[in-house]
mmCIF file of C-alpha atoms in Angstrom:
data_model
loop_
_atom_site.group_PDB
_atom_site.id
_atom_site.type_symbol
_atom_site.label_atom_id
_atom_site.label_comp_id
_atom_site.label_asym_id
_atom_site.label_seq_id
_atom_site.Cartn_x
_atom_site.Cartn_y
_atom_site.Cartn_z
ATOM 1 C CA ILE U 1 -0.892 0.514 7.817
ATOM 2 C CA ILE U 2 -4.311 -0.512 6.512
ATOM 3 C CA ALA U 3 -4.800 -3.124 9.216
ATOM 4 C CA PHE U 4 -3.817 -0.648 11.926
ATOM 5 C CA LEU U 5 -6.460 1.823 10.781
ATOM 6 C CA ARG U 6 -9.143 -0.760 11.468
ATOM 7 C CA GLN U 7 -8.156 -0.691 15.148
ATOM 8 C CA ALA U 8 -7.374 3.013 15.430
ATOM 9 C CA LYS U 9 -10.786 3.993 16.830
ATOM 10 C CA LYS U 10 -10.233 1.578 19.734
ATOM 11 C CA LEU U 11 -7.197 3.412 21.065
ATOM 12 C CA ASN U 12 -7.562 4.874 24.543
ATOM 13 C CA GLU U 13 -6.344 8.222 23.292
ATOM 14 C CA THR U 14 -7.897 11.220 21.560
ATOM 15 C CA ALA U 15 -10.119 10.054 18.722
ATOM 16 C CA ILE U 16 -8.604 10.169 15.236
ATOM 17 C CA GLU U 17 -10.491 12.583 13.022
ATOM 18 C CA PRO U 18 -10.242 13.133 9.253
ATOM 19 C CA VAL U 19 -8.043 16.062 8.244
ATOM 20 C CA SER U 20 -8.453 18.322 5.236
ATOM 21 C CA ARG U 21 -6.754 17.154 2.061
ATOM 22 C CA ASP U 22 -6.333 20.808 1.014
ATOM 23 C CA GLN U 23 -3.158 21.121 3.066
ATOM 24 C CA ALA U 24 0.291 19.584 3.340
ATOM 25 C CA LEU U 25 -0.225 16.092 4.753
ATOM 26 C CA VAL U 26 2.377 15.216 7.354
ATOM 27 C CA THR U 27 3.956 11.770 7.493
ATOM 28 C CA SER U 28 3.975 9.436 10.453
ATOM 29 C CA TYR U 29 7.275 9.045 12.287
ATOM 30 C CA GLY U 30 7.705 5.609 10.732
ATOM 31 C CA GLN U 31 7.241 7.031 7.252
ATOM 32 C CA GLN U 32 9.655 9.840 8.027
ATOM 33 C CA ARG U 33 12.360 7.342 9.004
ATOM 34 C CA LEU U 34 11.903 5.360 5.785
ATOM 35 C CA TRP U 35 11.905 8.560 3.721
ATOM 36 C CA ILE U 36 15.208 9.660 5.260
ATOM 37 C CA LEU U 37 16.750 6.250 4.540
ATOM 38 C CA ASP U 38 15.582 6.539 0.940
ATOM 39 C CA GLN U 39 17.168 9.985 0.654
ATOM 40 C CA LEU U 40 20.468 8.486 1.767
ATOM 41 C CA ASN U 41 20.254 5.555 -0.636
ATOM 42 C CA PRO U 42 17.578 5.983 -3.332
ATOM 43 C CA SER U 43 18.399 2.675 -5.046
ATOM 44 C CA ASP U 44 18.026 0.556 -1.919
ATOM 45 C CA VAL U 45 15.480 -2.279 -2.236
ATOM 46 C CA THR U 46 15.639 -3.379 1.410
ATOM 47 C CA TYR U 47 12.106 -2.127 2.045
ATOM 48 C CA ASN U 48 10.524 -3.639 -1.057
ATOM 49 C CA MET U 49 7.600 -5.919 -0.210
ATOM 50 C CA SER U 50 6.492 -8.353 -2.882
ATOM 51 C CA SER U 51 4.501 -11.540 -3.268
ATOM 52 C CA ALA U 52 3.273 -13.783 -6.068
ATOM 53 C CA LEU U 53 -0.125 -15.463 -6.188
ATOM 54 C CA ARG U 54 -0.741 -18.384 -8.544
ATOM 55 C CA ILE U 55 -4.337 -18.443 -9.789
ATOM 56 C CA ARG U 56 -5.786 -21.697 -11.108
ATOM 57 C CA GLY U 57 -9.118 -21.850 -12.904
ATOM 58 C CA ALA U 58 -11.075 -19.362 -14.980
ATOM 59 C CA LEU U 59 -10.108 -15.746 -14.333
ATOM 60 C CA ASN U 60 -12.007 -12.689 -15.472
ATOM 61 C CA VAL U 61 -9.133 -10.281 -16.046
ATOM 62 C CA ARG U 62 -11.435 -7.305 -16.518
ATOM 63 C CA VAL U 63 -13.047 -7.968 -13.135
ATOM 64 C CA LEU U 64 -9.652 -8.402 -11.474
ATOM 65 C CA GLU U 65 -8.497 -5.078 -12.874
ATOM 66 C CA LYS U 66 -11.691 -3.449 -11.570
ATOM 67 C CA VAL U 67 -11.044 -4.985 -8.145
ATOM 68 C CA LEU U 68 -7.480 -3.671 -7.975
ATOM 69 C CA LEU U 69 -8.624 -0.199 -9.013
ATOM 70 C CA GLU U 70 -11.285 -0.341 -6.293
ATOM 71 C CA LEU U 71 -8.619 -1.207 -3.711
ATOM 72 C CA VAL U 72 -6.455 1.678 -4.900
ATOM 73 C CA LYS U 73 -9.466 3.968 -4.660
ATOM 74 C CA ARG U 74 -10.447 2.624 -1.228
ATOM 75 C CA HIS U 75 -6.994 2.864 0.372
ATOM 76 C CA GLU U 76 -5.275 6.215 -0.120
ATOM 77 C CA SER U 77 -1.958 4.699 0.985
ATOM 78 C CA LEU U 78 -1.833 2.650 -2.225
ATOM 79 C CA ARG U 79 -1.738 5.849 -4.299
ATOM 80 C CA THR U 80 0.393 7.950 -1.997
ATOM 81 C CA CYS U 81 3.868 9.259 -2.807
ATOM 82 C CA PHE U 82 6.166 11.608 -0.894
ATOM 83 C CA GLU U 83 7.626 15.028 -1.650
ATOM 84 C CA ASP U 84 10.220 17.186 0.053
ATOM 85 C CA ASN U 85 8.715 20.234 1.762
ATOM 86 C CA ASP U 86 11.604 22.371 3.052
ATOM 87 C CA GLY U 87 13.505 19.294 4.199
ATOM 88 C CA GLU U 88 10.477 17.484 5.608
ATOM 89 C CA PRO U 89 8.517 14.779 3.787
ATOM 90 C CA VAL U 90 4.824 15.239 3.067
ATOM 91 C CA GLN U 91 2.290 12.761 1.726
ATOM 92 C CA VAL U 92 0.843 13.398 -1.729
ATOM 93 C CA ILE U 93 -2.269 11.390 -2.623
ATOM 94 C CA GLN U 94 -2.498 10.769 -6.357
ATOM 95 C CA ALA U 95 -5.609 10.286 -8.471
ATOM 96 C CA VAL U 96 -6.939 6.758 -8.939
ATOM 97 C CA GLY U 97 -6.628 6.980 -12.719
ATOM 98 C CA GLN U 98 -2.843 7.173 -12.559
ATOM 99 C CA TRP U 99 -2.563 3.517 -11.467
ATOM 100 C CA GLN U 100 -2.515 0.645 -13.985
ATOM 101 C CA LEU U 101 -2.229 -3.136 -13.898
ATOM 102 C CA GLU U 102 0.699 -4.410 -15.972
ATOM 103 C CA GLN U 103 -0.204 -7.452 -18.064
ATOM 104 C CA THR U 104 1.911 -10.017 -19.935
ATOM 105 C CA ASP U 105 0.570 -12.834 -22.120
ATOM 106 C CA LEU U 106 2.810 -15.917 -22.202
ATOM 107 C CA SER U 107 0.085 -18.379 -23.144
ATOM 108 C CA GLN U 108 1.749 -19.164 -26.488
ATOM 109 C CA GLU U 109 5.138 -19.928 -24.937
ATOM 110 C CA ALA U 110 6.472 -23.350 -23.949
ATOM 111 C CA GLU U 111 6.326 -24.251 -20.261
ATOM 112 C CA PRO U 112 10.114 -23.910 -19.641
ATOM 113 C CA VAL U 113 10.020 -20.432 -21.171
ATOM 114 C CA GLN U 114 7.025 -19.526 -19.015
ATOM 115 C CA HIS U 115 8.733 -20.759 -15.859
ATOM 116 C CA LYS U 116 11.850 -18.672 -16.490
ATOM 117 C CA ALA U 117 9.804 -15.610 -17.418
ATOM 118 C CA VAL U 118 7.725 -15.801 -14.225
ATOM 119 C CA GLU U 119 10.828 -16.321 -12.109
ATOM 120 C CA ARG U 120 12.463 -13.328 -13.772
ATOM 121 C CA ALA U 121 9.355 -11.175 -13.256
ATOM 122 C CA VAL U 122 9.176 -12.085 -9.557
ATOM 123 C CA ASN U 123 12.856 -11.242 -9.089
ATOM 124 C CA ASN U 124 12.510 -7.980 -11.013
ATOM 125 C CA GLU U 125 9.637 -6.902 -8.776
ATOM 126 C CA SER U 126 11.610 -7.461 -5.587
ATOM 127 C CA LEU U 127 14.768 -5.841 -6.986
ATOM 128 C CA THR U 128 13.295 -2.790 -8.731
ATOM 129 C CA PRO U 129 13.624 0.356 -6.584
ATOM 130 C CA TYR U 130 10.626 2.589 -5.915
ATOM 131 C CA ASP U 131 10.650 6.303 -6.605
ATOM 132 C CA LEU U 132 9.030 7.706 -3.465
ATOM 133 C CA LYS U 133 8.470 11.071 -5.148
ATOM 134 C CA SER U 134 6.692 10.021 -8.337
ATOM 135 C CA GLY U 135 5.369 6.553 -7.435
ATOM 136 C CA PRO U 136 3.519 4.346 -7.846
ATOM 137 C CA LEU U 137 4.452 2.643 -4.594
ATOM 138 C CA PHE U 138 1.972 -0.167 -5.253
ATOM 139 C CA ARG U 139 2.627 -2.259 -8.355
ATOM 140 C CA ALA U 140 0.821 -5.274 -9.784
ATOM 141 C CA HIS U 141 1.710 -7.490 -12.734
ATOM 142 C CA LEU U 142 -0.593 -10.184 -14.110
ATOM 143 C CA ILE U 143 1.009 -12.911 -16.214
ATOM 144 C CA CYS U 144 -1.229 -15.157 -18.303
ATOM 145 C CA LEU U 145 0.151 -18.679 -18.761
ATOM 146 C CA ALA U 146 -3.130 -20.210 -20.006
ATOM 147 C CA ASP U 147 -6.842 -19.431 -19.912
ATOM 148 C CA ASP U 148 -7.027 -21.208 -16.561
ATOM 149 C CA HIS U 149 -3.577 -20.391 -15.207
ATOM 150 C CA HIS U 150 -2.310 -16.948 -14.166
ATOM 151 C CA VAL U 151 0.285 -15.470 -11.813
ATOM 152 C CA LEU U 152 -0.377 -12.176 -10.035
ATOM 153 C CA ILE U 153 2.746 -10.436 -8.767
ATOM 154 C CA ALA U 154 2.178 -7.561 -6.342
ATOM 155 C CA GLY U 155 4.687 -5.243 -4.742
ATOM 156 C CA MET U 156 4.675 -2.289 -2.369
ATOM 157 C CA HIS U 157 7.193 -0.142 -0.576
ATOM 158 C CA HIS U 158 7.199 -0.602 3.195
ATOM 159 C CA ILE U 159 6.532 3.131 3.621
ATOM 160 C CA ILE U 160 2.883 2.499 2.650
ATOM 161 C CA SER U 161 2.324 -1.028 3.917
ATOM 162 C CA ASP U 162 3.352 -3.959 6.104
ATOM 163 C CA ALA U 163 2.799 -7.723 6.238
ATOM 164 C CA TRP U 164 -0.487 -7.408 8.140
ATOM 165 C CA SER U 165 -1.788 -4.936 5.580
ATOM 166 C CA MET U 166 -0.940 -7.354 2.770
ATOM 167 C CA GLU U 167 -3.214 -9.931 4.405
ATOM 168 C CA VAL U 168 -6.015 -7.367 4.587
ATOM 169 C CA LEU U 169 -5.597 -6.553 0.896
ATOM 170 C CA VAL U 170 -5.692 -10.209 -0.132
ATOM 171 C CA LYS U 171 -8.872 -10.713 1.909
ATOM 172 C CA GLU U 172 -10.549 -7.656 0.416
ATOM 173 C CA LEU U 173 -9.397 -8.649 -3.078
ATOM 174 C CA SER U 174 -11.123 -12.019 -2.701
ATOM 175 C CA ILE U 175 -14.344 -10.443 -1.408
ATOM 176 C CA LEU U 176 -14.470 -7.843 -4.167
ATOM 177 C CA TYR U 177 -13.661 -10.338 -6.918
ATOM 178 C CA MET U 178 -16.544 -12.596 -5.929
ATOM 179 C CA THR U 179 -18.893 -9.630 -5.564
ATOM 180 C CA PHE U 180 -17.959 -7.902 -8.825
ATOM 181 C CA SER U 181 -18.065 -11.215 -10.687
ATOM 182 C CA ALA U 182 -21.695 -11.509 -9.599
ATOM 183 C CA GLY U 183 -22.403 -8.004 -10.899
ATOM 184 C CA MET U 184 -22.966 -6.557 -7.439
ATOM 185 C CA PRO U 185 -21.454 -3.404 -5.880
ATOM 186 C CA SER U 186 -18.760 -3.466 -3.239
ATOM 187 C CA PRO U 187 -20.008 -4.742 0.150
ATOM 188 C CA LEU U 188 -17.083 -3.121 1.981
ATOM 189 C CA PRO U 189 -18.081 -0.099 4.071
ATOM 190 C CA PRO U 190 -16.212 3.170 3.430
ATOM 191 C CA LEU U 191 -13.183 3.694 5.654
ATOM 192 C CA PRO U 192 -13.911 6.415 8.252
ATOM 193 C CA ILE U 193 -10.243 7.428 8.359
ATOM 194 C CA GLN U 194 -7.154 6.942 6.222
ATOM 195 C CA TYR U 195 -3.482 6.710 7.127
ATOM 196 C CA ALA U 196 -2.929 10.423 6.497
ATOM 197 C CA ASP U 197 -5.456 11.072 9.269
ATOM 198 C CA TYR U 198 -3.546 8.781 11.615
ATOM 199 C CA SER U 199 -0.261 10.541 10.750
ATOM 200 C CA ALA U 200 -1.719 13.934 11.671
ATOM 201 C CA TRP U 201 -3.164 12.462 14.889
ATOM 202 C CA GLN U 202 0.205 10.936 15.830
ATOM 203 C CA ARG U 203 1.950 14.289 15.430
ATOM 204 C CA GLN U 204 -0.709 16.004 17.485
ATOM 205 C CA GLN U 205 -0.316 13.434 20.247
ATOM 206 C CA MET U 206 3.417 14.132 20.456
ATOM 207 C CA ASP U 207 2.662 17.802 21.064
ATOM 208 C CA SER U 208 0.007 17.147 23.718
ATOM 209 C CA ASP U 209 0.497 17.923 27.401
ATOM 210 C CA GLU U 210 0.043 14.238 28.283
ATOM 211 C CA MET U 211 2.833 13.167 25.936
ATOM 212 C CA GLN U 212 5.116 15.890 27.261
ATOM 213 C CA LYS U 213 4.643 14.423 30.756
ATOM 214 C CA HIS U 214 5.804 11.043 29.455
ATOM 215 C CA MET U 215 8.760 12.646 27.710
ATOM 216 C CA LEU U 216 9.816 14.447 30.879
ATOM 217 C CA TYR U 217 9.635 11.185 32.808
ATOM 218 C CA TRP U 218 11.982 9.383 30.429
ATOM 219 C CA GLN U 219 14.295 12.361 30.148
#
């Protein structure tokens, strides 16, 4: 999702423009499909996306937390959930302050205990269902094994992300961590559009005369 937005302005179609947030925000067709599947089976974890990053060396946890909050602020998708509006899903963008980094300190535990705890935490992340209505659909859990050894477990529901987007987030996380550690502001330019803008654009394209010509051809 995030990665696609970087290329959206290059499409040879009508330009994507920001839409008002003071209205019901439609979903993309891909999000609608995933929402319907979740309605049929709310406990399904098929579309859970998770990864674990082992961090060696000194880590400023306060800076890392600031970085993650900046990413949540920067990308509306990371704080988006979905509500039922007369049988149709709509996107609801939550406030940044509602997101928190979970933290666990295992630095006083023996290594075998740490290993099992990390393995259990990784499994729990991949097997814990998401509530698309209340969120959050982006979760992060930092486990401290020692002052110079941490594990960051991150998870998202596929309705707000994909593998390419995960790579973008990791890249931006690295940039922001180095920048914030140096006491400097974010060097990342503001995003001109968000995924909610793309969703509205996609729906508009389906209703356009040009798209109707394509539909008639295939029909």
